[in-house]
Amino acid sequence: QVQLVESGGGLVQPGGSLRLSCTASISIFSFYVMGWYRQAPGKERELVANITRGDTTNYADSVKGRFAISRENAKRMVYLQMNSLSHEDSAVYYCRARLSMSDSGYWGQGTQVVVSS
């Protein structure tokens, strides 16, 4: 079974930084795309950033210039570097991966990020 496990969430002050990690149970070369989503209380889950096998990246407008997605193939990991964090970034962050365009995708369990002073 394909599993994705997130880590790195926690409490951070406004303006601070945090790096999230997602570790896959299989080679990440198997995935057409991997990415990060987030969901705040009372809000819909939204796309934060994606990265393809060819290293093409896509970011939500709200995080462009502040967040960076990357991957480390040998470790089967995808990262989300988050800088200049604000209260609006507080959410549970989920890792997602798809094997192809027609694949419904796989989800991690989520890791919580709280931005507070």
Coordinates of N, CA, C and O in Angstrom, one line a residue:
Q1 N 0.8 -1.2 0.0 CA 0.0 0.0 0.0 C 0.9 1.2 0.0 O 1.9 1.3 0.7
V2 N 0.5 2.2 -0.7 CA 1.2 3.5 -0.8 C 0.8 4.3 0.4 O -0.3 4.5 0.7
Q3 N 1.9 4.8 1.1 CA 1.7 5.6 2.3 C 2.5 6.8 2.3 O 3.6 6.8 1.8
L4 N 2.0 7.9 2.8 CA 2.6 9.2 2.8 C 2.6 9.7 4.3 O 1.5 9.7 4.9
V5 N 3.7 10.1 4.8 CA 3.8 10.5 6.2 C 4.4 11.9 6.3 O 5.5 12.1 5.9
E6 N 3.7 12.8 6.9 CA 4.2 14.2 7.1 C 4.8 14.3 8.4 O 4.4 13.7 9.4
S7 N 5.7 15.3 8.5 CA 6.3 15.7 9.8 C 6.8 17.1 9.7 O 6.9 17.7 8.6
G8 N 7.1 17.7 10.8 CA 7.7 19.0 10.8 C 6.8 20.1 11.3 O 7.2 21.3 11.4
G9 N 5.5 19.8 11.5 CA 4.6 20.8 11.9 C 4.9 21.2 13.4 O 5.6 20.6 14.1
G10 N 4.2 22.3 13.8 CA 4.4 22.8 15.1 C 4.0 24.2 15.3 O 3.3 24.8 14.4
L11 N 4.4 24.8 16.4 CA 4.1 26.2 16.7 C 5.2 27.1 16.3 O 6.4 26.8 16.6
V12 N 4.9 28.2 15.6 CA 5.9 29.1 15.1 C 5.4 30.5 15.3 O 4.1 30.7 15.1
Q13 N 6.2 31.5 15.5 CA 5.8 32.9 15.6 C 5.6 33.5 14.3 O 6.2 33.1 13.3
P14 N 4.7 34.5 14.2 CA 4.5 35.2 13.0 C 5.8 35.8 12.4 O 6.7 36.3 13.2
G15 N 6.0 35.6 11.1 CA 7.3 36.0 10.5 C 8.4 34.9 10.5 O 9.4 35.1 9.9
G16 N 8.1 33.9 11.2 CA 9.0 32.8 11.3 C 9.0 31.8 10.2 O 8.2 32.0 9.2
S17 N 9.8 30.8 10.3 CA 9.9 29.8 9.2 C 9.7 28.4 9.8 O 9.9 28.1 10.9
L18 N 9.3 27.5 8.9 CA 9.1 26.1 9.2 C 9.3 25.2 8.0 O 8.9 25.7 6.9
R19 N 9.8 24.0 8.1 CA 9.9 23.1 7.0 C 9.2 21.8 7.2 O 9.5 21.2 8.2
L20 N 8.3 21.5 6.4 CA 7.5 20.3 6.4 C 8.1 19.2 5.6 O 8.7 19.5 4.5
S21 N 8.0 18.0 6.0 CA 8.6 16.9 5.2 C 7.5 15.8 5.0 O 6.6 15.6 5.8
C22 N 7.5 15.2 3.8 CA 6.6 14.1 3.4 C 7.5 13.0 3.0 O 8.3 13.1 2.0
T23 N 7.3 11.8 3.6 CA 8.1 10.6 3.2 C 7.1 9.6 2.6 O 6.1 9.2 3.3
A24 N 7.5 9.1 1.5 CA 6.7 8.1 0.8 C 7.2 6.7 1.0 O 8.4 6.5 1.2
S25 N 6.3 5.8 0.9 CA 6.6 4.4 1.1 C 7.2 3.7 -0.1 O 7.7 2.6 0.0
I26 N 7.1 4.4 -1.3 CA 7.6 3.9 -2.5 C 8.5 5.0 -3.1 O 8.4 6.1 -2.7
S27 N 9.2 4.6 -4.2 CA 10.0 5.6 -4.9 C 9.2 6.7 -5.4 O 8.1 6.5 -6.0
I28 N 9.6 8.0 -5.1 CA 8.8 9.1 -5.6 C 8.9 9.3 -7.1 O 8.1 10.1 -7.7
F29 N 9.8 8.5 -7.8 CA 9.7 8.5 -9.2 C 8.5 7.9 -9.8 O 8.1 8.1 -10.9
S30 N 7.8 7.1 -8.9 CA 6.5 6.5 -9.3 C 5.4 7.5 -9.5 O 4.4 7.2 -10.1
F31 N 5.6 8.7 -8.9 CA 4.5 9.7 -8.9 C 4.6 10.7 -10.0 O 5.7 11.2 -10.2
Y32 N 3.5 10.9 -10.6 CA 3.4 11.9 -11.6 C 3.5 13.3 -11.0 O 4.2 14.2 -11.5
V33 N 2.9 13.5 -9.8 CA 3.0 14.8 -9.1 C 2.8 14.5 -7.6 O 2.2 13.6 -7.2
M34 N 3.5 15.3 -6.9 CA 3.4 15.3 -5.4 C 3.1 16.8 -5.0 O 3.6 17.7 -5.6
G35 N 2.4 16.9 -3.9 CA 2.2 18.3 -3.4 C 1.7 18.4 -2.0 O 1.6 17.4 -1.3
W36 N 1.4 19.6 -1.6 CA 1.0 19.9 -0.3 C -0.3 20.7 -0.4 O -0.5 21.6 -1.2
Y37 N -1.3 20.3 0.5 CA -2.5 20.9 0.7 C -2.6 21.4 2.1 O -1.9 20.9 3.0
R38 N -3.6 22.3 2.4 CA -3.8 22.6 3.8 C -5.3 22.9 4.0 O -6.0 23.2 3.1
Q39 N -5.7 22.7 5.3 CA -7.0 22.9 5.7 C -7.1 23.6 7.0 O -6.6 23.0 8.0
A40 N -7.6 24.8 7.1 CA -7.8 25.5 8.3 C -9.2 25.2 8.9 O -10.1 24.8 8.1
P41 N -9.4 25.3 10.2 CA -10.7 25.0 10.8 C -11.8 25.8 10.1 O -11.7 27.1 9.9
G42 N -12.9 25.1 9.7 CA -14.0 25.8 9.1 C -13.8 26.2 7.6 O -14.7 26.8 7.0
K43 N -12.7 25.8 7.0 CA -12.4 26.1 5.7 C -12.2 24.9 4.8 O -12.0 23.8 5.3
E44 N -12.3 25.0 3.5 CA -12.1 23.9 2.6 C -10.6 23.7 2.4 O -9.7 24.5 2.6
R45 N -10.3 22.4 2.1 CA -8.9 22.1 1.9 C -8.4 22.7 0.6 O -9.2 22.7 -0.4
E46 N -7.2 23.3 0.5 CA -6.8 24.0 -0.6 C -5.4 23.6 -1.0 O -4.6 23.2 -0.1
L47 N -5.1 23.7 -2.3 CA -3.7 23.4 -2.8 C -2.8 24.5 -2.3 O -3.1 25.7 -2.5
V48 N -1.6 24.1 -1.9 CA -0.6 25.0 -1.5 C 0.5 25.0 -2.6 O 0.9 26.1 -3.1
A49 N 1.0 23.8 -2.9 CA 2.1 23.7 -3.9 C 2.2 22.3 -4.4 O 1.9 21.3 -3.7
N50 N 2.6 22.2 -5.7 CA 2.8 20.9 -6.3 C 4.2 20.9 -7.0 O 4.7 21.9 -7.4
I51 N 4.7 19.7 -7.1 CA 5.9 19.5 -7.9 C 5.8 18.2 -8.7 O 5.4 17.2 -8.2
T52 N 6.2 18.2 -10.0 CA 6.1 17.1 -10.9 C 7.4 16.3 -10.9 O 8.4 16.8 -10.4
R53 N 7.4 15.2 -11.6 CA 8.6 14.4 -11.7 C 9.7 15.2 -12.4 O 10.9 15.0 -12.2
G54 N 9.3 16.1 -13.3 CA 10.2 16.9 -14.1 C 10.6 18.2 -13.3 O 11.2 19.1 -13.9
D55 N 10.2 18.3 -12.1 CA 10.5 19.4 -11.2 C 9.8 20.7 -11.5 O 10.2 21.8 -11.1
T56 N 8.7 20.6 -12.3 CA 7.9 21.8 -12.5 C 7.1 22.0 -11.2 O 6.5 21.1 -10.6
T57 N 7.1 23.3 -10.8 CA 6.4 23.6 -9.5 C 5.2 24.5 -9.8 O 5.2 25.3 -10.8
N58 N 4.3 24.5 -8.9 CA 3.1 25.3 -8.9 C 2.7 25.7 -7.5 O 2.7 24.9 -6.6
Y59 N 2.4 27.0 -7.3 CA 2.1 27.5 -6.0 C 0.8 28.3 -6.0 O 0.4 29.0 -7.0
A60 N 0.1 28.2 -4.9 CA -1.0 29.1 -4.7 C -0.6 30.5 -4.6 O 0.5 30.8 -4.1
D61 N -1.4 31.4 -5.1 CA -1.0 32.8 -5.1 C -0.6 33.4 -3.7 O 0.2 34.2 -3.5
S62 N -1.3 32.8 -2.7 CA -1.2 33.3 -1.3 C 0.2 33.0 -0.7 O 0.6 33.5 0.3
V63 N 0.9 32.0 -1.3 CA 2.2 31.6 -0.8 C 3.4 31.8 -1.7 O 4.5 31.6 -1.3
K64 N 3.1 32.3 -2.9 CA 4.2 32.6 -3.8 C 5.2 33.6 -3.3 O 4.8 34.6 -2.7
G65 N 6.5 33.2 -3.4 CA 7.5 34.1 -2.8 C 7.8 33.8 -1.4 O 8.9 34.2 -0.9
R66 N 7.0 33.0 -0.7 CA 7.2 32.7 0.7 C 7.5 31.2 0.9 O 8.2 30.9 1.8
F67 N 6.8 30.4 0.2 CA 7.0 28.9 0.3 C 7.7 28.3 -0.9 O 7.7 28.9 -2.0
A68 N 8.4 27.2 -0.6 CA 9.1 26.5 -1.7 C 9.0 25.0 -1.5 O 9.2 24.5 -0.4
I69 N 8.6 24.4 -2.6 CA 8.5 22.9 -2.6 C 9.7 22.3 -3.3 O 10.2 22.8 -4.3
S70 N 10.2 21.2 -2.7 CA 11.3 20.5 -3.3 C 11.2 19.1 -3.0 O 10.4 18.6 -2.2
R71 N 12.1 18.3 -3.6 CA 12.1 16.9 -3.3 C 13.5 16.3 -3.3 O 14.5 16.9 -3.8
E72 N 13.7 15.2 -2.6 CA 15.0 14.5 -2.4 C 14.7 13.1 -2.7 O 14.2 12.3 -1.9
N73 N 15.0 12.7 -4.0 CA 14.6 11.4 -4.5 C 15.1 10.2 -3.6 O 14.4 9.2 -3.4
A74 N 16.4 10.3 -3.3 CA 17.0 9.2 -2.6 C 16.4 8.9 -1.2 O 16.4 7.8 -0.7
K75 N 15.8 9.9 -0.6 CA 15.2 9.8 0.7 C 13.7 9.6 0.5 O 13.0 9.4 1.5
R76 N 13.2 9.6 -0.7 CA 11.7 9.4 -1.0 C 11.0 10.5 -0.2 O 9.9 10.3 0.3
M77 N 11.5 11.7 -0.3 CA 10.9 12.8 0.5 C 10.6 14.1 -0.3 O 11.3 14.4 -1.3
V78 N 9.6 14.7 0.0 CA 9.2 16.0 -0.5 C 9.1 17.0 0.6 O 8.6 16.7 1.7
Y79 N 9.6 18.2 0.4 CA 9.6 19.2 1.5 C 8.8 20.4 1.1 O 8.5 20.7 -0.1
L80 N 8.3 21.1 2.1 CA 7.7 22.4 1.9 C 8.4 23.4 2.9 O 8.1 23.3 4.1
Q81 N 9.2 24.3 2.4 CA 9.8 25.3 3.2 C 8.9 26.5 3.2 O 8.5 27.0 2.2
M82 N 8.5 26.9 4.4 CA 7.6 28.0 4.7 C 8.3 29.1 5.4 O 8.8 28.9 6.5
N83 N 8.3 30.3 4.8 CA 8.9 31.5 5.3 C 7.9 32.6 5.5 O 6.8 32.6 4.9
S84 N 8.2 33.6 6.3 CA 7.4 34.7 6.5 C 5.9 34.3 6.9 O 5.0 34.8 6.4
L85 N 5.8 33.4 7.8 CA 4.5 32.8 8.2 C 3.6 33.9 8.9 O 4.1 34.7 9.7
S86 N 2.4 33.8 8.6 CA 1.4 34.6 9.3 C 0.3 33.7 9.9 O 0.2 32.5 9.7
H87 N -0.6 34.4 10.6 CA -1.7 33.6 11.2 C -2.6 32.9 10.2 O -3.1 31.8 10.5
E88 N -2.7 33.5 9.0 CA -3.5 32.9 7.9 C -2.9 31.6 7.4 O -3.6 30.9 6.7
D89 N -1.7 31.3 7.7 CA -1.0 30.1 7.3 C -1.3 28.9 8.3 O -1.0 27.8 8.0
S90 N -1.9 29.2 9.4 CA -2.3 28.2 10.3 C -3.2 27.2 9.7 O -4.3 27.6 9.2
A91 N -2.9 25.9 9.8 CA -3.8 24.9 9.2 C -3.1 23.5 9.4 O -2.0 23.4 9.8
V92 N -3.9 22.5 9.1 CA -3.3 21.1 9.0 C -2.8 21.0 7.6 O -3.6 21.2 6.6
Y93 N -1.6 20.6 7.4 CA -1.0 20.5 6.1 C -0.9 19.0 5.7 O -0.4 18.2 6.5
Y94 N -1.3 18.7 4.5 CA -1.4 17.3 4.0 C -0.5 17.1 2.8 O -0.5 17.9 1.9
C95 N 0.2 16.0 2.7 CA 0.9 15.6 1.6 C 0.0 14.8 0.7 O -0.8 14.0 1.1
R96 N 0.2 15.0 -0.6 CA -0.6 14.3 -1.6 C 0.2 13.9 -2.8 O 1.2 14.6 -3.2
A97 N -0.1 12.7 -3.3 CA 0.7 12.2 -4.5 C -0.3 11.5 -5.5 O -1.2 10.8 -5.0
R98 N 0.0 11.6 -6.7 CA -0.7 10.9 -7.8 C 0.2 10.1 -8.7 O 1.3 10.7 -9.1
L99 N -0.2 8.9 -9.1 CA 0.6 8.1 -9.9 C 0.5 8.5 -11.4 O 1.4 8.3 -12.2
S100 N -0.6 9.1 -11.7 CA -0.9 9.6 -13.1 C -2.0 10.6 -13.1 O -2.6 10.9 -12.0
M101 N -2.3 11.2 -14.2 CA -3.4 12.2 -14.3 C -4.7 11.6 -13.9 O -5.6 12.3 -13.5
S102 N -4.9 10.3 -14.2 CA -6.2 9.6 -13.9 C -6.2 9.0 -12.5 O -7.3 8.5 -12.1
D103 N -5.1 9.1 -11.8 CA -5.1 8.5 -10.4 C -5.8 9.5 -9.4 O -5.6 10.7 -9.5
S104 N -6.6 8.9 -8.6 CA -7.3 9.7 -7.6 C -6.4 10.2 -6.5 O -6.8 11.2 -5.8
G105 N -5.3 9.7 -6.3 CA -4.3 10.2 -5.4 C -4.3 9.6 -4.1 O -5.2 8.8 -3.6
Y106 N -3.2 9.8 -3.4 CA -3.0 9.3 -2.0 C -2.7 10.5 -1.1 O -2.1 11.5 -1.5
W107 N -3.1 10.3 0.2 CA -3.0 11.4 1.1 C -2.3 10.9 2.4 O -2.4 9.8 2.8
G108 N -1.5 11.9 3.0 CA -0.9 11.6 4.3 C -1.9 11.9 5.4 O -3.0 12.4 5.1
Q109 N -1.5 11.7 6.6 CA -2.4 12.0 7.7 C -2.5 13.4 8.2 O -3.4 13.8 8.9
G110 N -1.5 14.2 7.7 CA -1.5 15.6 8.0 C -0.6 16.0 9.2 O -0.4 15.2 10.1
T111 N -0.1 17.2 9.2 CA 0.7 17.7 10.3 C 0.2 19.2 10.5 O 0.1 19.9 9.6
Q112 N 0.0 19.5 11.8 CA -0.5 20.8 12.1 C 0.5 21.9 12.3 O 1.6 21.7 12.9
V113 N 0.2 23.0 11.7 CA 1.0 24.2 11.8 C 0.2 25.3 12.5 O -0.9 25.6 12.0
V114 N 0.7 25.8 13.5 CA 0.1 26.9 14.3 C 1.0 28.1 14.3 O 2.1 28.0 14.8
V115 N 0.6 29.2 13.7 CA 1.3 30.5 13.7 C 0.7 31.4 14.7 O -0.4 31.9 14.5
S116 N 1.4 31.6 15.8 CA 0.9 32.4 16.9 C 2.0 33.1 17.7 O 3.1 32.5 17.8
S117 N 1.7 34.3 18.2 CA 2.6 35.0 19.1 C 2.4 34.7 20.5 O 3.1 35.1 21.4

